[in-house]
Each structure stands twice: as C-alpha cells, then as structure tokens.
GROMACS .gro file of C-alpha atoms in nm:
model
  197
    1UNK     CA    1   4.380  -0.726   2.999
    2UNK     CA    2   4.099  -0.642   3.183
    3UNK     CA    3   3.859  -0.930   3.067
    4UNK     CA    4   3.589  -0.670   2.911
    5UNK     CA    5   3.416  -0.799   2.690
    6UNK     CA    6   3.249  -0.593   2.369
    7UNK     CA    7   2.946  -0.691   2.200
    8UNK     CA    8   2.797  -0.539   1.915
    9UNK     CA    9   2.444  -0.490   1.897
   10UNK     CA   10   2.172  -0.419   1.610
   11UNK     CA   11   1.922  -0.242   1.750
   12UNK     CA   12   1.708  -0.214   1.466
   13UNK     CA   13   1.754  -0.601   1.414
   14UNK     CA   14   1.662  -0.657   1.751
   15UNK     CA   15   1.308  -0.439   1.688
   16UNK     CA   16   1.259  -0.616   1.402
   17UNK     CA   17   1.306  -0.941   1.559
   18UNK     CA   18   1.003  -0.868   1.856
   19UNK     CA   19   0.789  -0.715   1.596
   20UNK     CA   20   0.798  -1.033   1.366
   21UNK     CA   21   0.754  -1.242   1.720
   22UNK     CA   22   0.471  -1.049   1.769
   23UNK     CA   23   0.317  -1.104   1.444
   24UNK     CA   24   0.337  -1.457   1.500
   25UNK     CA   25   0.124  -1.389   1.810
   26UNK     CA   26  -0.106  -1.220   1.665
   27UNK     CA   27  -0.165  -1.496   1.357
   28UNK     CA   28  -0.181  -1.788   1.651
   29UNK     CA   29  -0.475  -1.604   1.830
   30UNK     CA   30  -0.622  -1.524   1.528
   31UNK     CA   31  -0.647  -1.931   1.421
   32UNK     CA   32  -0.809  -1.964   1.755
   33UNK     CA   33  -1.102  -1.815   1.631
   34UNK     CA   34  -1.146  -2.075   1.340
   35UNK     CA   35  -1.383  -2.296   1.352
   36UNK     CA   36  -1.487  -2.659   1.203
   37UNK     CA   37  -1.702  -2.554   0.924
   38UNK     CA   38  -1.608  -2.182   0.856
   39UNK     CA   39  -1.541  -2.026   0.545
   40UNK     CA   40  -1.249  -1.783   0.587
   41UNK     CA   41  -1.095  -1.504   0.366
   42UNK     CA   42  -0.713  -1.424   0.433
   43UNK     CA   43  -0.594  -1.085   0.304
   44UNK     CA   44  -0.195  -1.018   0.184
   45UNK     CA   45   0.017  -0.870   0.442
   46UNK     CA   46   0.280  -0.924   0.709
   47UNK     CA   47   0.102  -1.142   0.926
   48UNK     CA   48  -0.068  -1.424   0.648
   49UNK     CA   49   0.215  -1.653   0.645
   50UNK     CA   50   0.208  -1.702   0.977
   51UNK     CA   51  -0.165  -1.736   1.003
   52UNK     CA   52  -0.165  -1.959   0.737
   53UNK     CA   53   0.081  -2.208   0.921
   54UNK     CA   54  -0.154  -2.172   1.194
   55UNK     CA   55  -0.453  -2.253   0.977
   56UNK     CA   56  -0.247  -2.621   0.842
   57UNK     CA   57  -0.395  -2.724   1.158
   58UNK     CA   58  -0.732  -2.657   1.144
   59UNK     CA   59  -1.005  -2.927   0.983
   60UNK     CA   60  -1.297  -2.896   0.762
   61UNK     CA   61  -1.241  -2.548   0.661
   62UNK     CA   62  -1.239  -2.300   0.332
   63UNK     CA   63  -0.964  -2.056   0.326
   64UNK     CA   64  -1.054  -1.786   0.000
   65UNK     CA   65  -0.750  -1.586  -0.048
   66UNK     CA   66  -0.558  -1.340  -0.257
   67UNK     CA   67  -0.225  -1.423  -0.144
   68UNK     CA   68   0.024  -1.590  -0.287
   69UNK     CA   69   0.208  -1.703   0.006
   70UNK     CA   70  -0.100  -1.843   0.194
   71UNK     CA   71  -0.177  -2.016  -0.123
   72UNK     CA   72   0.211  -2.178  -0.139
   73UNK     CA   73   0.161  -2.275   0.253
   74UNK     CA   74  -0.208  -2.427   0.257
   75UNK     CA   75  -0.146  -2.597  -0.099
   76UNK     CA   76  -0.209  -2.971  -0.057
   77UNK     CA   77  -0.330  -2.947   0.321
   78UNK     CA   78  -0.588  -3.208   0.388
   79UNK     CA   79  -0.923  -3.088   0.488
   80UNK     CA   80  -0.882  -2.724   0.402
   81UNK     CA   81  -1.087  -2.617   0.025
   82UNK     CA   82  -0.893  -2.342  -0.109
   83UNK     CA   83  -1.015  -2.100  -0.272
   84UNK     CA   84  -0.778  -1.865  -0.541
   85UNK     CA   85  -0.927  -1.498  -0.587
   86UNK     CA   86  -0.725  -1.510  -0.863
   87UNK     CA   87  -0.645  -1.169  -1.005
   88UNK     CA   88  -0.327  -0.960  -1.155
   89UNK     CA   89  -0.006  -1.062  -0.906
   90UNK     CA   90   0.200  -0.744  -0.753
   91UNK     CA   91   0.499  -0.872  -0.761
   92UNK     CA   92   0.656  -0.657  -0.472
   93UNK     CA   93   0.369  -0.783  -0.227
   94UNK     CA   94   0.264  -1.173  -0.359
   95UNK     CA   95  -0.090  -1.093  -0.348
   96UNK     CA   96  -0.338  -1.065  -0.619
   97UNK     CA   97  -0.539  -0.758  -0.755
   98UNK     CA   98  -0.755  -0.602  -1.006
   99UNK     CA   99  -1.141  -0.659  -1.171
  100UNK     CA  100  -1.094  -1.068  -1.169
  101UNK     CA  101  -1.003  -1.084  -0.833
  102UNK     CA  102  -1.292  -0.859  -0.728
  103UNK     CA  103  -1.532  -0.925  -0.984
  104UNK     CA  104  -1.429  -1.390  -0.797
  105UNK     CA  105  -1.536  -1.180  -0.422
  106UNK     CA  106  -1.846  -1.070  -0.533
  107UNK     CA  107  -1.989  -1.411  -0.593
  108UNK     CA  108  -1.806  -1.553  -0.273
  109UNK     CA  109  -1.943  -1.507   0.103
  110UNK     CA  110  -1.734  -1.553   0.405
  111UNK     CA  111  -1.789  -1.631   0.776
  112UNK     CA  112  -1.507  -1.383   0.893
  113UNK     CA  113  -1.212  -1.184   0.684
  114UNK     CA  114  -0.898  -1.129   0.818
  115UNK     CA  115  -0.743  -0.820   0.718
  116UNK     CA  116  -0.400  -0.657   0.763
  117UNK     CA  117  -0.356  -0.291   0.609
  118UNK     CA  118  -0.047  -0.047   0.660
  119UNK     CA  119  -0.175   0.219   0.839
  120UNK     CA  120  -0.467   0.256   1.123
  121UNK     CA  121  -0.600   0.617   1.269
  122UNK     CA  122  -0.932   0.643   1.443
  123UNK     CA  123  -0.970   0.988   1.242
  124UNK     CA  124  -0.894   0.834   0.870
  125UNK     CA  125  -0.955   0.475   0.968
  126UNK     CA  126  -0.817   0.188   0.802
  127UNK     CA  127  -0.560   0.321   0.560
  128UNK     CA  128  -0.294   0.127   0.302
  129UNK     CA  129  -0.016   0.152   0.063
  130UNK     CA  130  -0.008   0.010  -0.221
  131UNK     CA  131  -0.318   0.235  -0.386
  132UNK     CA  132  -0.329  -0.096  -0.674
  133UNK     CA  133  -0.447  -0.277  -0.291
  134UNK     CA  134  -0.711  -0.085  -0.185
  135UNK     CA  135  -1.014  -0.212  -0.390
  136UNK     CA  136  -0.949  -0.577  -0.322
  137UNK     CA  137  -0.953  -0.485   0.032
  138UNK     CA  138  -1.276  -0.283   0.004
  139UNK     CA  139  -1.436  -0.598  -0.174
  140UNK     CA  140  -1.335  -0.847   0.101
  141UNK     CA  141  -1.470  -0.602   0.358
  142UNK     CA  142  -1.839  -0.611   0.130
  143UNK     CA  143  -1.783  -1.000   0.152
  144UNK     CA  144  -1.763  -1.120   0.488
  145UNK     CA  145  -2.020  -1.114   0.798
  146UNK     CA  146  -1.737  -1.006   1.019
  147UNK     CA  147  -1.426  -0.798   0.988
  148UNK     CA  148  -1.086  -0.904   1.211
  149UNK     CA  149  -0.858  -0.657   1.163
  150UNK     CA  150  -0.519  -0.819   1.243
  151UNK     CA  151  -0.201  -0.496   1.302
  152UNK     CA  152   0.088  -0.519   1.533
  153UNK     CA  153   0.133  -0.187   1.684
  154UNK     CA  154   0.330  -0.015   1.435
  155UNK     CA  155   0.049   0.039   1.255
  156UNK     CA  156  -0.084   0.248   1.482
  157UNK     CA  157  -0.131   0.647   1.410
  158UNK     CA  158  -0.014   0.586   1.059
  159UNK     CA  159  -0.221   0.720   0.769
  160UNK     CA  160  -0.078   0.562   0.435
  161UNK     CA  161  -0.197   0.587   0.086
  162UNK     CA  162  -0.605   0.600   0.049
  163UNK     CA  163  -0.875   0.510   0.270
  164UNK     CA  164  -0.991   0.166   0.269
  165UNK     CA  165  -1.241   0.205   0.522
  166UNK     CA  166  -1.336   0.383   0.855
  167UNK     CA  167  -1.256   0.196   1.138
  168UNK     CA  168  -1.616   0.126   1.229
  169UNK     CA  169  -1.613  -0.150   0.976
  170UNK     CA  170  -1.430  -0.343   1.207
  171UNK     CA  171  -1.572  -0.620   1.413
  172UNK     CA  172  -1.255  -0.716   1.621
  173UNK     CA  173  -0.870  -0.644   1.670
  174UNK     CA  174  -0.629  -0.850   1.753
  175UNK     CA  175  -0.297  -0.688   1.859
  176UNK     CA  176   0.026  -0.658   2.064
  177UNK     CA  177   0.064  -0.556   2.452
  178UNK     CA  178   0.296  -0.298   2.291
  179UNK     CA  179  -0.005  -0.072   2.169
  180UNK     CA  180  -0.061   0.233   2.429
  181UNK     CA  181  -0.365   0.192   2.662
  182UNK     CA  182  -0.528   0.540   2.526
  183UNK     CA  183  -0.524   0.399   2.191
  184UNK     CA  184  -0.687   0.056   2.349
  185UNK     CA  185  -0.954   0.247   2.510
  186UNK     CA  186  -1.062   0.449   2.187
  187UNK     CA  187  -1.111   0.160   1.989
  188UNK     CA  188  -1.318  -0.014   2.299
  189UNK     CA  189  -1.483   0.298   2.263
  190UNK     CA  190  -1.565   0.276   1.878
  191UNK     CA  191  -1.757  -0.091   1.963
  192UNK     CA  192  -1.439  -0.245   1.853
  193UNK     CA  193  -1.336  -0.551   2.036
  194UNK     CA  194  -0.971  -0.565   2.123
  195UNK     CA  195  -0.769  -0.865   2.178
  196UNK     CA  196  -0.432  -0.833   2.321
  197UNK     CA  197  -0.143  -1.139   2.292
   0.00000   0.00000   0.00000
C-alpha cells in the first residue's frame, strides 16, 4: 500500500563475502612479487587457490607445494615445474603432511615461501590449528630464504593450536586495509614489512 519495500539481509554472508574479496587481494599482490626464474613454495590455507590462479600467469617458474588445490589449479600450466611435497593428505584441509612431506623439504630450497596460518599474536607469534599442520609449516619456514606471511585480518589477535613460529621469522606481510593501525605499527616495529591491498 505504501510501496515499502523489505529486503532481507545476511549479514554474516555479506562478511564472508568481503573477507573472501579480500583474500583474493591479498593472493594478487602476493603474485606480484614473483619473479621469472624463482623457485616458490605455496603453503595450504584460505588464500592458495587464489594465489595459485594468480601464479597460471607467471613464466619460467617452480611452484613446490603441499596443497592439493594449488596442485589441481597449476596442473598442466605451461612454464611452471611443479613440485609435489607429497606427504599423508588431511582430508578436511587438501594439504599434505607428515615425515615424507618433510623429510621431500629438507632436500628442496626456495627463493620465498608463502605461508598462511590460523592465528597471528605478536606475543605467541605465528600460531595454527590443525596441530597434524604445524611441522610441515615449521619445515617450509627452515626451507626458504624469505618468509611472506600472507593473513587477512581475522587472523589477527588469535592464538590457535601450537606455535609454529615467533613472528620474527617473518620477512614480509601482506594484508587487508581492515587490520587496525596499532597492530600495523607493531609489526613495522618487529622489522616486519607490511603490505596493505
């Protein structure tokens, strides 16, 4: 009678919608920092899919891995060598785990690792859930020259699980706008560079 008009919204949906836009940010600024010639390892998590479409672009590159779905997305990309940690699969997660896969890392070196874990503090560090994940972290941490720790902001303040590693391990973020500016400048002040999409 009035012409009013109702519309239903889901506002969890709708926050799960910008944090997933987000991650897809995150994975295209990432591939930006690919280069001809590098040898890459991509860790399980939220954000590999998306980096790995990112990566179907890039030429005359090595992508190690212990993720299922980067392995599905990269399989048969010209100019990319891929490299299978191989391992025990977690089903729950896609990714790959266990002595094989770290026993393959310790004989593999890599120009830069990018990592995703579940929960970041600057007290406890880098932090994750699954425990069965935690080693095969650790050992891609021991084998790369340089750590780029890739979390939207709800990681932030989170401590899950165990300990993979104090934050000081890491070489660079690369994160949302959405992360507070105190947290920002604590990490600038742990050496950590920050990169904000």
């Amino acid at each position: 009678r009035y012409k009013i008009g109702v519309q239903v919204i889901d506002a969890d949906q709708n926050v799960r919608d910008e944090v997933e836009i987000r991650r897809r940010q995150i994975a295209a600024r990432a591939a930006t920092l690919v280069e001809t010639g590098d040898v890459v390892l991509v860790d399980g998590g939220p954000i590999a899919g998306y980096l790995a479409e990112e990566l179907k672009q890039k030429k005359e590159i090595t992508v190690i891995t212990n993720s299922i779905t980067v392995l599905n997305i990269l399989n048969h990309t010209l100019g990319i060598t891929l490299i299978s940690t191989g391992g025990t699969l977690r089903y729950s997660s896609q990714v790959m785990v266990g002595p094989t896969a770290e026993g393959a890392l310790k004989e593999l070196r890599a120009d830069k690792l990018f990592l995703m874990v579940s929960g970041i503090s600057l007290d406890f560090g880098l932090s994750h859930q699954p425990i069965s994940e935690i080693t095969i972290k650790q050992a891609m941490i021991r084998s790369t020259h340089e750590v780029i720790l890739l979390a939207d902001h709800t990681s932030f303040g989170e401590e899950t699980g165990i300990q993979v590693a104090p934050l000081s391990v890491v070489n660079r973020l690369i994160t949302d706008d959405a992360l507070p500016p105190s947290i920002r400048l604590n990490i600038s002040k742990a050496g950590i560079q920050i990169m904000i999409v």
